[in-house]
Amino acid sequence: MSARVPAARRLSAFLILFLLLAAAQADERKPSHAAIASAYPLATAAGMEILDQGGNAFDAAIAVSAALAVVEPKASSLGAGGFFLLHRSSDGVNVFVDAREVAPLAATRDMFLDEAGQVVKGRSTATALAAGIPGEVAGWGHLASRYGRLPLRQSLAPAIRIARQGFPLYAQLRDEIAAKRAQFEKTPDGRRTFLPHGDVPPLGYVLRLPDFARTLEMISRAGVDSFYHGSFARKLVDGVRKLDGIWSLEDLAGYQVTERKPLIGEYRGARIVTAPPPSSGGIALIDGLNILSGYELGKLDSVTRKHVIIEALRRVHRDRAEYLGDPDFVDIPLDRLLSPYYAAGQRASIRLDRAMPSDMLPGYTSAAGGGRQTTHFSVLDREGNRVAGTVTLNAWFGTALMVTGTGVILNNEMDDFAIKPGAPNMYQLVGADANAVAPRKRPLSSMTPTFIESDRGLMILGSPGGSFIPTMVILGTLNWLSGASAADVVAAPRFHHQYQPDAVFAEDGAFTGEERAALEQRGHSIRGWPATIGNMQVITWDYAGDQVDAASDPRRAGGSLVK
Ligand code: DON
């Protein structure tokens, strides 16, 4: 039969089929509006400026994170690292850009211990030894060259402008500078930049970051390699060595951004696209939702609903300490941890009427956490490209040590390693061999940039908050899937359990008086929520009515725009 179809007709049929297939691939929905949510309005505006100039979501992500490095310098920074979860609408590709810091080549397993094998207080948080080799700048280069449409020069321009012209100091940043004052005192550049006139500047003081601007201008001109090689790299290494750090030129020259496949999960028909290791967050999110998928959460009374969520959190955090670390160094039983069968086993040990003491779970320990500083932003452009980015110096301003003449603040990401098995880090997390320090290894993270896709539409979300991050993303997902708006998702009161300490952390309003009493009756011990935790930035796109929305956590100074 087909032999009788004229060749020209066959060819055109093939051509049509090919075009249809290509169109189907590219035929992703396009939102009517772009949106950006970030931790500070000037950074959100910087991203919008770049979208207005014809940039895509990836260019805007560079502009937002570079501007955050100016206006929220405690979190995003030239000296920071982070994760960027991307979705490219032209071919539907999801990719996880891992620009996490790595341990220097001279790092050793016991570098934070004294001769007696005890943890030296502050060494992994407040000294130059705490600093991993930064990846955020390399991440910008990667985004610009592989995914962006504009030259890096253009995407970095708003951040350079703000750093040169300055911006008025706002209350939260002032508090954060005050909290790190003693560390800023330790370097001339720290004093000059953040303690001008010898003191924490007053509210409204126009804060300028000229050294930072100069370094960004160098990167604009000469590309991100100029940060990792040559005279600037030498200046960085010399500066770090003067502060008794161990960075080398080889460390900087050898830094590599890694592209990883995002983890994909499913929860009641919704698709979860999230962070793979070296984040622990995506596993916690997918396994937590797998456990919860065995319950009709909407039909449970509110106490039982919150109880089973707490019990799921207890179980997913137990596994973190045991199994997780940099996947380039350790074998992670990913298939098992993400399997519905595994979750069914975890679920089987949950009693509806009683809290299970964490000690009754097998194996290793993890302990109380709390975030200090990190920042998340979400971007959606009108083509449907999207970015969920979470970047961090770890604690507020990391070590808050500044390297002379570079604008670089040293992170303290090395504290995210298990610096000694069983010794809690600053988030009270402990870990095992999987997360021990080793040269060029990435410390385990909790950052969980995520996309949720369902019949309702799309949500882009994430938050800072150390070990509380995966919980916040789980609660945000459950809320959105039950119909909450972007504003409701970021505002909803939160509760958290991380296996050890065996306690529920709860914000005011997370439980009513009766719920609290009933949960205590079931055996939960309830504590207050650490004030600094959480700064969620959410974009939602409801397909019905093509409604794009963005919201910033009302707990902090964020800004969101839809345009
Ligand atoms: O990567 C991590 O998990 C931590 N360095 C994140 C720290 C953090 O979120 C602090 N923020 N509040």
Coordinates of C-alpha atoms and ligand atoms in Angstrom, one line a residue:
M1 CA 0.0 0.0 0.0
S2 CA 2.6 2.5 1.2
A3 CA 4.7 1.8 -1.9
R4 CA 1.9 3.3 -4.0
V5 CA 2.0 6.7 -2.1
P6 CA 4.0 9.1 -4.3
A7 CA 7.4 9.9 -2.7
A8 CA 6.7 13.6 -2.6
R9 CA 3.5 13.0 -0.6
R10 CA 5.3 10.7 1.8
L11 CA 8.0 13.2 2.3
S12 CA 5.5 16.0 3.1
A13 CA 3.7 13.6 5.5
F14 CA 6.9 13.0 7.3
L15 CA 7.6 16.7 7.3
I16 CA 4.3 17.4 8.8
L17 CA 4.7 14.7 11.4
F18 CA 8.1 16.0 12.3
L19 CA 6.8 19.6 12.6
L20 CA 3.9 18.4 14.8
L21 CA 6.3 16.4 17.0
A22 CA 8.6 19.4 17.3
A23 CA 5.7 21.7 18.0
A24 CA 4.4 19.2 20.6
Q25 CA 7.8 19.3 22.3
A26 CA 7.9 23.0 22.4
D27 CA 4.2 23.3 23.0
E28 CA 4.4 24.1 26.7
R29 CA 1.9 26.4 28.1
K30 CA 3.0 30.0 28.3
P31 CA 2.0 32.2 31.2
S32 CA 0.4 35.5 30.5
H33 CA 2.7 37.2 33.0
A34 CA 6.3 36.9 34.3
A35 CA 6.9 36.8 38.0
I36 CA 9.8 37.1 40.5
A37 CA 9.8 36.6 44.2
S38 CA 13.0 37.3 46.2
A39 CA 14.1 38.2 49.7
Y40 CA 14.4 42.0 48.9
P41 CA 12.4 44.3 46.6
L42 CA 15.5 45.8 44.9
A43 CA 16.7 42.4 43.9
T44 CA 13.3 41.5 42.5
A45 CA 13.3 44.8 40.5
A46 CA 16.8 43.9 39.2
G47 CA 15.4 40.7 37.8
M48 CA 12.4 42.4 36.2
E49 CA 14.7 45.0 34.6
I50 CA 16.6 42.2 32.9
L51 CA 13.3 40.5 31.7
D52 CA 12.2 43.9 30.4
Q53 CA 15.5 44.1 28.4
G54 CA 14.7 40.8 26.7
G55 CA 16.4 38.5 29.1
N56 CA 14.9 35.1 30.0
A57 CA 14.3 33.7 33.5
F58 CA 17.9 32.4 33.6
D59 CA 19.3 35.9 32.9
A60 CA 16.9 37.3 35.5
A61 CA 18.1 34.7 38.0
I62 CA 21.7 35.9 37.6
A63 CA 20.5 39.5 38.1
V64 CA 18.5 38.6 41.2
S65 CA 21.2 36.6 42.9
A66 CA 23.9 39.2 42.1
A67 CA 21.6 42.0 43.4
L68 CA 20.8 40.0 46.5
A69 CA 24.6 39.8 47.1
V70 CA 24.4 43.6 47.5
V71 CA 21.2 44.2 49.3
E72 CA 21.1 40.9 51.3
P73 CA 24.8 40.3 51.7
K74 CA 24.4 38.0 54.6
A75 CA 23.1 35.3 52.2
S76 CA 23.9 35.6 48.6
S77 CA 27.5 36.7 47.9
L78 CA 30.6 36.4 45.8
G79 CA 31.9 34.0 48.4
A80 CA 28.7 31.9 48.5
G81 CA 27.4 28.8 46.8
G82 CA 24.0 27.6 45.8
F83 CA 21.6 25.5 43.8
F84 CA 19.6 26.6 40.7
L85 CA 16.8 24.4 39.6
L86 CA 15.9 25.3 36.0
H87 CA 13.1 24.5 33.6
R88 CA 13.6 25.4 30.0
S89 CA 10.3 25.7 28.1
S90 CA 11.7 25.3 24.6
D91 CA 12.4 21.6 25.2
G92 CA 10.8 20.9 28.6
V93 CA 14.2 20.1 30.1
N94 CA 14.6 20.3 33.9
V95 CA 18.1 20.6 35.2
F96 CA 19.7 21.1 38.6
V97 CA 22.8 23.4 38.5
D98 CA 24.9 22.6 41.5
A99 CA 27.1 25.5 42.4
R100 CA 27.7 24.3 45.9
E101 CA 31.0 25.1 47.6
V102 CA 33.6 22.3 47.8
A103 CA 36.1 21.6 50.5
P104 CA 39.6 22.8 49.7
L105 CA 42.2 20.3 48.7
A106 CA 44.0 20.7 52.0
A107 CA 40.9 19.9 54.0
T108 CA 41.1 16.8 56.2
R109 CA 38.5 14.8 58.0
D110 CA 39.5 15.9 61.4
M111 CA 40.4 19.5 60.7
F112 CA 37.9 20.9 63.1
L113 CA 39.0 18.7 66.0
D114 CA 41.7 19.2 68.6
E115 CA 44.4 16.6 69.4
A116 CA 42.0 15.0 71.9
G117 CA 39.5 14.5 69.1
Q118 CA 37.1 17.2 70.4
V119 CA 35.4 19.7 68.3
V120 CA 37.2 23.1 68.5
K121 CA 34.4 25.6 69.2
G122 CA 34.0 28.1 66.4
R123 CA 36.6 26.7 64.1
S124 CA 34.0 25.4 61.5
T125 CA 31.9 28.6 61.8
A126 CA 34.0 31.6 62.5
T127 CA 37.5 31.1 61.0
A128 CA 38.8 31.0 57.5
L129 CA 39.0 27.3 57.7
A130 CA 35.2 27.2 57.7
A131 CA 35.2 28.5 54.1
G132 CA 34.5 26.2 51.2
I133 CA 35.6 27.2 47.7
P134 CA 32.8 29.4 46.5
G135 CA 30.5 28.4 43.5
E136 CA 28.0 31.1 43.1
V137 CA 30.0 33.1 40.6
A138 CA 30.8 30.0 38.6
G139 CA 27.0 29.3 38.7
W140 CA 26.3 32.7 37.2
G141 CA 28.7 32.0 34.4
H142 CA 27.1 28.6 33.8
L143 CA 23.6 30.0 33.7
A144 CA 24.7 32.8 31.3
S145 CA 26.6 30.7 28.9
R146 CA 24.3 27.6 28.7
Y147 CA 20.8 29.0 29.3
G148 CA 20.8 32.8 29.2
R149 CA 20.1 35.0 26.3
L150 CA 22.0 38.1 27.4
P151 CA 25.7 38.6 28.1
L152 CA 26.7 38.4 31.7
R153 CA 27.7 42.0 31.5
Q154 CA 24.1 43.0 31.1
S155 CA 22.7 40.7 33.8
L156 CA 25.2 41.9 36.3
A157 CA 24.7 45.6 35.6
P158 CA 21.8 46.2 38.1
A159 CA 23.8 44.7 40.9
I160 CA 26.9 46.8 40.0
R161 CA 24.7 49.9 39.9
I162 CA 23.2 49.3 43.3
A163 CA 26.6 48.4 44.9
R164 CA 28.0 51.7 43.5
Q165 CA 25.1 54.0 44.3
G166 CA 24.2 52.3 47.6
F167 CA 20.9 51.5 49.1
P168 CA 19.3 52.5 52.4
L169 CA 20.0 50.2 55.3
Y170 CA 16.9 48.4 56.4
A171 CA 16.1 47.1 59.9
Q172 CA 16.7 43.3 59.4
L173 CA 20.1 43.9 57.7
R174 CA 21.1 46.3 60.4
D175 CA 20.2 43.7 63.1
E176 CA 22.2 41.1 61.1
I177 CA 25.3 43.4 60.9
A178 CA 25.0 44.1 64.6
A179 CA 24.9 40.3 65.3
K180 CA 28.1 39.8 63.4
R181 CA 29.9 42.9 64.6
A182 CA 32.7 41.1 66.4
Q183 CA 33.5 39.1 63.3
F184 CA 33.5 42.2 61.1
E185 CA 35.9 43.9 63.5
K186 CA 38.4 41.2 62.6
T187 CA 39.2 42.4 59.1
P188 CA 39.9 45.9 57.8
D189 CA 37.5 45.4 54.9
G190 CA 34.7 44.1 57.2
R191 CA 35.1 47.2 59.4
R192 CA 35.2 49.6 56.5
T193 CA 32.3 48.1 54.7
F194 CA 29.8 47.2 57.4
L195 CA 31.0 49.3 60.4
P196 CA 31.7 52.7 58.7
H197 CA 32.6 55.3 61.4
G198 CA 33.4 52.4 63.7
D199 CA 29.9 51.4 64.4
V200 CA 26.8 49.6 63.0
P201 CA 25.3 52.3 60.7
P202 CA 21.9 53.8 61.5
L203 CA 18.8 52.8 59.6
G204 CA 18.5 54.6 56.3
Y205 CA 22.3 54.9 56.0
V206 CA 23.3 54.6 52.3
L207 CA 25.3 51.4 52.3
R208 CA 27.8 51.2 49.3
L209 CA 29.9 48.2 48.4
P210 CA 32.7 49.6 46.1
D211 CA 35.0 46.6 46.4
F212 CA 32.2 44.3 45.6
A213 CA 31.3 46.5 42.6
R214 CA 34.8 46.4 41.3
T215 CA 35.0 42.6 41.4
L216 CA 31.6 42.4 39.7
E217 CA 32.9 44.8 37.0
M218 CA 35.9 42.6 36.5
I219 CA 33.6 39.6 36.1
S220 CA 31.4 41.6 33.6
R221 CA 34.5 42.5 31.6
A222 CA 36.5 39.3 31.7
G223 CA 34.0 36.6 32.6
V224 CA 33.7 34.3 35.6
D225 CA 37.1 32.8 34.9
S226 CA 38.7 36.0 36.1
F227 CA 37.4 35.2 39.6
Y228 CA 38.9 31.7 39.6
H229 CA 42.2 32.3 37.8
G230 CA 45.0 34.8 37.5
S231 CA 45.7 37.9 39.7
F232 CA 42.3 38.0 41.3
A233 CA 42.5 34.4 42.4
R234 CA 46.0 35.1 43.8
K235 CA 44.6 38.0 45.8
L236 CA 41.9 35.8 47.1
V237 CA 44.3 33.0 48.1
D238 CA 46.8 35.4 49.7
G239 CA 44.0 37.0 51.6
V240 CA 42.6 33.7 52.9
R241 CA 46.0 32.5 53.8
K242 CA 46.6 35.7 55.8
L243 CA 43.5 34.8 57.8
D244 CA 45.0 31.4 58.4
G245 CA 42.9 29.6 55.8
I246 CA 44.0 26.8 53.5
W247 CA 42.8 27.8 50.0
S248 CA 45.1 27.3 47.1
L249 CA 45.2 28.5 43.5
E250 CA 44.5 25.0 42.5
D251 CA 41.3 25.0 44.5
L252 CA 40.0 28.0 42.7
A253 CA 41.2 26.9 39.2
G254 CA 39.6 23.5 39.8
Y255 CA 36.2 24.6 40.9
Q256 CA 33.5 23.0 38.7
V257 CA 29.8 23.6 38.5
T258 CA 28.0 20.3 38.2
E259 CA 24.7 19.7 36.3
R260 CA 22.6 17.0 38.0
K261 CA 19.3 15.4 37.2
P262 CA 16.6 16.7 39.5
L263 CA 14.7 14.2 41.6
I264 CA 11.2 13.5 40.3
G265 CA 8.4 12.4 42.6
E266 CA 4.7 12.0 42.5
Y267 CA 2.1 12.9 45.1
R268 CA -1.6 12.4 44.5
G269 CA -1.3 13.2 40.8
A270 CA 1.1 16.1 41.3
R271 CA 4.6 16.0 39.9
I272 CA 7.4 17.0 42.2
V273 CA 10.7 18.3 40.6
T274 CA 13.2 18.9 43.2
A275 CA 16.8 19.0 44.5
P276 CA 19.0 15.9 44.3
P277 CA 22.0 15.2 46.6
P278 CA 24.2 16.9 47.7
S279 CA 20.9 18.4 48.9
S280 CA 19.1 16.3 51.4
G281 CA 15.9 18.3 50.8
G282 CA 14.5 16.6 47.7
I283 CA 14.7 13.2 49.2
A284 CA 13.0 14.4 52.4
L285 CA 10.3 16.1 50.3
I286 CA 9.6 13.0 48.1
D287 CA 9.8 10.4 50.8
G288 CA 7.8 12.6 53.2
L289 CA 5.0 13.0 50.6
N290 CA 5.2 9.2 49.8
I291 CA 4.6 8.5 53.5
L292 CA 1.7 10.9 53.6
S293 CA 0.2 9.7 50.4
G294 CA -1.2 6.7 52.5
Y295 CA -3.6 9.0 54.3
E296 CA -6.5 11.1 53.2
L297 CA -5.1 14.1 54.9
G298 CA -8.1 16.3 54.0
K299 CA -10.4 13.8 55.8
L300 CA -8.4 13.4 59.0
D301 CA -9.3 15.6 62.0
S302 CA -6.7 18.5 62.3
V303 CA -4.8 16.9 65.2
T304 CA -4.4 13.6 63.5
R305 CA -3.4 15.3 60.3
K306 CA -0.7 17.3 62.0
H307 CA 0.4 14.3 64.0
V308 CA 1.0 12.2 60.9
I309 CA 2.9 15.0 59.2
I310 CA 5.1 15.2 62.3
E311 CA 5.6 11.5 62.2
A312 CA 6.6 11.5 58.5
L313 CA 9.1 14.4 59.2
R314 CA 10.6 12.4 62.1
R315 CA 11.2 9.4 59.8
V316 CA 12.6 11.3 56.8
H317 CA 15.1 13.2 59.0
R318 CA 16.3 10.0 60.6
D319 CA 17.6 8.8 57.2
R320 CA 19.4 12.1 56.4
A321 CA 22.1 11.5 59.0
E322 CA 22.6 7.9 58.1
Y323 CA 22.8 7.9 54.3
L324 CA 23.3 11.3 52.8
G325 CA 26.4 13.1 51.6
D326 CA 28.0 14.3 48.3
P327 CA 26.9 11.7 45.7
D328 CA 30.2 12.1 43.9
F329 CA 31.8 10.6 47.0
V330 CA 29.3 8.2 48.6
D331 CA 26.7 5.7 47.3
I332 CA 23.2 6.9 48.3
P333 CA 20.5 4.2 48.2
L334 CA 18.3 6.7 46.3
D335 CA 16.0 4.1 44.7
R336 CA 15.2 2.7 48.1
L337 CA 14.7 6.1 49.8
L338 CA 12.4 7.3 47.0
S339 CA 10.4 4.1 46.7
P340 CA 6.7 4.0 47.7
Y341 CA 7.5 0.5 49.2
Y342 CA 10.1 2.0 51.5
A343 CA 7.6 4.8 52.5
A344 CA 5.0 2.1 53.1
G345 CA 7.4 0.5 55.6
Q346 CA 7.9 3.8 57.3
R347 CA 4.2 4.5 57.4
A348 CA 3.5 1.1 58.9
S349 CA 5.3 2.1 62.1
I350 CA 3.1 5.2 62.6
R351 CA 0.4 4.9 65.2
L352 CA -2.4 7.4 64.9
D353 CA -2.9 7.7 68.6
R354 CA 0.8 8.0 69.8
A355 CA 4.0 9.8 68.9
M356 CA 6.8 7.4 68.4
P357 CA 9.9 8.3 70.4
S358 CA 12.7 9.0 68.0
D359 CA 14.9 6.6 69.9
M360 CA 12.6 3.8 68.8
L361 CA 13.6 4.3 65.2
P362 CA 16.7 2.3 64.1
G363 CA 20.1 3.6 63.7
Y364 CA 21.9 6.9 63.6
T365 CA 21.0 10.2 65.0
S366 CA 20.4 13.7 63.8
A367 CA 19.6 16.6 66.1
A368 CA 17.9 20.0 66.4
G369 CA 18.4 22.5 63.7
G370 CA 17.9 26.1 62.8
G371 CA 18.8 28.2 59.9
R372 CA 20.8 31.4 60.0
Q373 CA 21.1 32.7 56.5
T374 CA 20.6 31.7 53.0
T375 CA 18.2 33.1 50.5
H376 CA 15.7 31.8 48.0
F377 CA 14.2 33.3 44.9
S378 CA 11.8 32.1 42.3
V379 CA 11.5 33.3 38.7
L380 CA 9.0 32.6 35.9
D381 CA 9.2 34.3 32.5
R382 CA 6.5 34.7 29.9
E383 CA 8.0 31.8 27.8
G384 CA 7.4 29.5 30.7
N385 CA 11.1 29.2 31.7
R386 CA 11.6 29.0 35.4
V387 CA 14.2 29.1 38.1
A388 CA 14.1 28.1 41.7
G389 CA 17.4 29.3 43.2
T390 CA 18.7 28.9 46.8
V391 CA 22.1 30.3 47.6
T392 CA 23.9 30.6 50.9
L393 CA 26.9 31.7 52.9
N394 CA 25.5 29.4 55.6
A395 CA 25.3 31.5 58.7
W396 CA 24.5 35.2 58.6
F397 CA 27.4 36.6 56.5
G398 CA 29.0 33.1 56.7
T399 CA 32.2 33.7 58.8
A400 CA 31.8 37.5 58.2
L401 CA 35.5 37.6 57.4
M402 CA 36.2 39.7 54.4
V403 CA 39.2 39.1 52.1
T404 CA 41.1 42.3 51.6
G405 CA 40.3 44.3 48.4
T406 CA 38.0 41.7 46.9
G407 CA 34.5 42.3 48.3
V408 CA 34.4 38.6 49.1
I409 CA 32.9 37.5 52.4
L410 CA 34.0 34.0 53.4
N411 CA 31.2 31.5 53.8
N412 CA 31.2 28.9 56.6
E413 CA 29.8 26.1 54.6
M414 CA 32.3 23.6 55.9
D415 CA 30.1 23.4 59.0
D416 CA 27.5 21.6 56.9
F417 CA 29.8 18.6 56.9
A418 CA 29.6 16.2 59.8
I419 CA 32.8 17.6 61.4
K420 CA 32.8 14.7 63.8
P421 CA 30.4 11.8 63.8
G422 CA 27.8 12.6 66.4
A423 CA 28.8 16.2 67.1
P424 CA 26.0 18.5 66.2
N425 CA 26.7 21.3 63.8
M426 CA 25.3 24.8 64.0
Y427 CA 21.9 23.5 63.0
Q428 CA 22.3 20.7 65.6
L429 CA 22.5 18.3 62.7
V430 CA 24.8 15.3 63.0
G431 CA 25.8 12.9 60.4
A432 CA 27.9 9.9 59.6
D433 CA 30.7 9.0 57.3
A434 CA 28.7 9.8 54.3
N435 CA 29.0 13.5 55.1
A436 CA 32.6 13.5 56.5
V437 CA 35.0 16.2 55.3
A438 CA 37.2 15.3 52.3
P439 CA 39.0 17.4 49.7
R440 CA 36.8 18.6 46.8
K441 CA 33.8 17.2 48.5
R442 CA 30.5 19.1 48.7
P443 CA 29.0 19.4 52.2
L444 CA 25.4 18.0 52.5
S445 CA 22.8 20.7 52.2
S446 CA 19.1 21.1 53.1
M447 CA 18.3 23.6 50.4
T448 CA 15.3 22.5 48.5
P449 CA 14.5 24.6 45.4
T450 CA 11.4 22.9 43.9
F451 CA 8.7 22.9 41.2
I452 CA 5.3 21.4 41.9
E453 CA 3.2 20.7 38.8
S454 CA -0.4 19.5 39.1
D455 CA -3.7 19.8 37.2
R456 CA -4.2 23.1 39.0
G457 CA -0.9 24.6 37.6
L458 CA 2.6 25.2 38.8
M459 CA 4.3 26.3 41.9
I460 CA 7.9 27.4 42.2
L461 CA 9.1 27.5 45.8
G462 CA 12.0 27.3 48.3
S463 CA 13.2 28.9 51.5
P464 CA 16.3 29.4 53.7
G465 CA 16.1 27.8 57.1
G466 CA 18.8 25.1 57.5
S467 CA 17.4 21.8 58.6
F468 CA 13.9 23.3 58.6
I469 CA 13.9 23.9 54.8
P470 CA 12.5 20.5 53.6
T471 CA 9.7 20.7 56.2
M472 CA 8.7 24.1 55.0
V473 CA 8.7 22.9 51.4
I474 CA 6.5 19.9 52.4
L475 CA 4.0 22.1 54.2
G476 CA 4.0 24.6 51.3
T477 CA 3.3 21.8 48.9
L478 CA 0.5 20.3 50.9
N479 CA -1.1 23.7 51.4
W480 CA -0.9 24.6 47.7
L481 CA -2.3 21.2 46.7
S482 CA -5.2 21.8 49.0
G483 CA -6.0 25.1 47.3
A484 CA -4.0 27.7 49.1
S485 CA -2.9 30.9 47.3
A486 CA 0.8 32.0 47.0
A487 CA 0.2 34.5 49.8
D488 CA -1.4 31.8 52.0
V489 CA 1.5 29.4 51.3
V490 CA 4.2 31.8 52.4
A491 CA 2.2 33.0 55.4
A492 CA 0.9 29.7 56.8
P493 CA 2.2 29.0 60.3
R494 CA 4.7 26.2 60.4
F495 CA 5.7 23.3 62.5
H496 CA 8.7 21.0 62.2
H497 CA 10.3 17.8 63.5
Q498 CA 13.8 16.6 62.6
Y499 CA 14.0 13.3 64.5
Q500 CA 16.5 14.7 67.1
P501 CA 15.9 16.4 69.4
D502 CA 12.7 14.6 69.8
A503 CA 10.5 17.7 69.7
V504 CA 8.1 19.6 67.5
F505 CA 9.1 23.2 66.7
A506 CA 6.0 25.3 66.2
E507 CA 5.3 28.9 65.2
D508 CA 2.6 30.8 66.9
G509 CA -0.6 29.9 65.3
A510 CA 0.6 26.5 64.0
F511 CA -1.6 24.8 66.6
T512 CA -4.7 25.9 68.4
G513 CA -4.7 25.5 72.1
E514 CA -6.8 22.3 71.8
E515 CA -4.6 20.9 69.1
R516 CA -1.5 21.6 71.1
A517 CA -3.0 19.8 74.1
A518 CA -4.1 16.9 72.0
L519 CA -0.7 16.5 70.4
E520 CA 1.0 16.6 73.8
Q521 CA -1.5 14.0 74.9
R522 CA -0.3 11.8 72.1
G523 CA 3.3 12.2 73.3
H524 CA 4.7 15.1 71.4
S525 CA 6.9 17.6 73.1
I526 CA 6.3 21.1 71.6
R527 CA 8.8 23.9 71.5
G528 CA 8.9 27.5 70.1
W529 CA 10.1 28.2 66.6
P530 CA 13.6 29.9 66.3
A531 CA 12.8 33.5 65.2
T532 CA 15.2 33.7 62.3
I533 CA 14.0 30.6 60.4
G534 CA 12.2 30.8 57.1
N535 CA 11.9 33.3 54.2
M536 CA 9.8 31.5 51.6
Q537 CA 9.5 32.9 48.0
V538 CA 6.7 31.5 45.9
I539 CA 5.4 31.8 42.4
T540 CA 2.1 30.1 41.5
W541 CA 0.5 29.8 38.1
D542 CA -3.0 28.6 38.0
Y543 CA -3.9 27.3 34.6
A544 CA -7.5 28.2 35.1
G545 CA -7.7 31.9 34.1
D546 CA -4.0 31.9 33.4
Q547 CA -3.5 33.5 36.8
V548 CA 0.2 34.2 37.8
D549 CA 0.8 35.1 41.4
A550 CA 4.0 35.7 43.5
A551 CA 4.4 36.1 47.2
S552 CA 7.2 36.7 49.6
D553 CA 7.3 35.5 53.2
P554 CA 5.7 38.1 55.4
R555 CA 8.2 37.3 58.2
R556 CA 11.0 39.1 56.3
A557 CA 11.7 42.0 53.9
G558 CA 11.0 40.3 50.6
G559 CA 9.4 41.6 47.5
S560 CA 7.4 39.9 44.7
L561 CA 6.3 41.3 41.4
V562 CA 4.0 40.0 38.6
K563 CA 4.3 41.8 35.3
Ligands
DON1 O1 23.0 24.2 52.8 C1 22.4 24.2 53.8 O2 21.6 23.4 54.2 C2 22.7 25.4 54.8 N1 24.0 25.9 54.6 C3 21.6 26.3 54.7 C4 21.6 27.4 55.7 C5 20.4 28.1 55.9 O3 19.4 27.9 55.2 C6 20.4 29.2 56.8 N2 19.2 30.0 56.7 N3 18.4 30.5 57.3

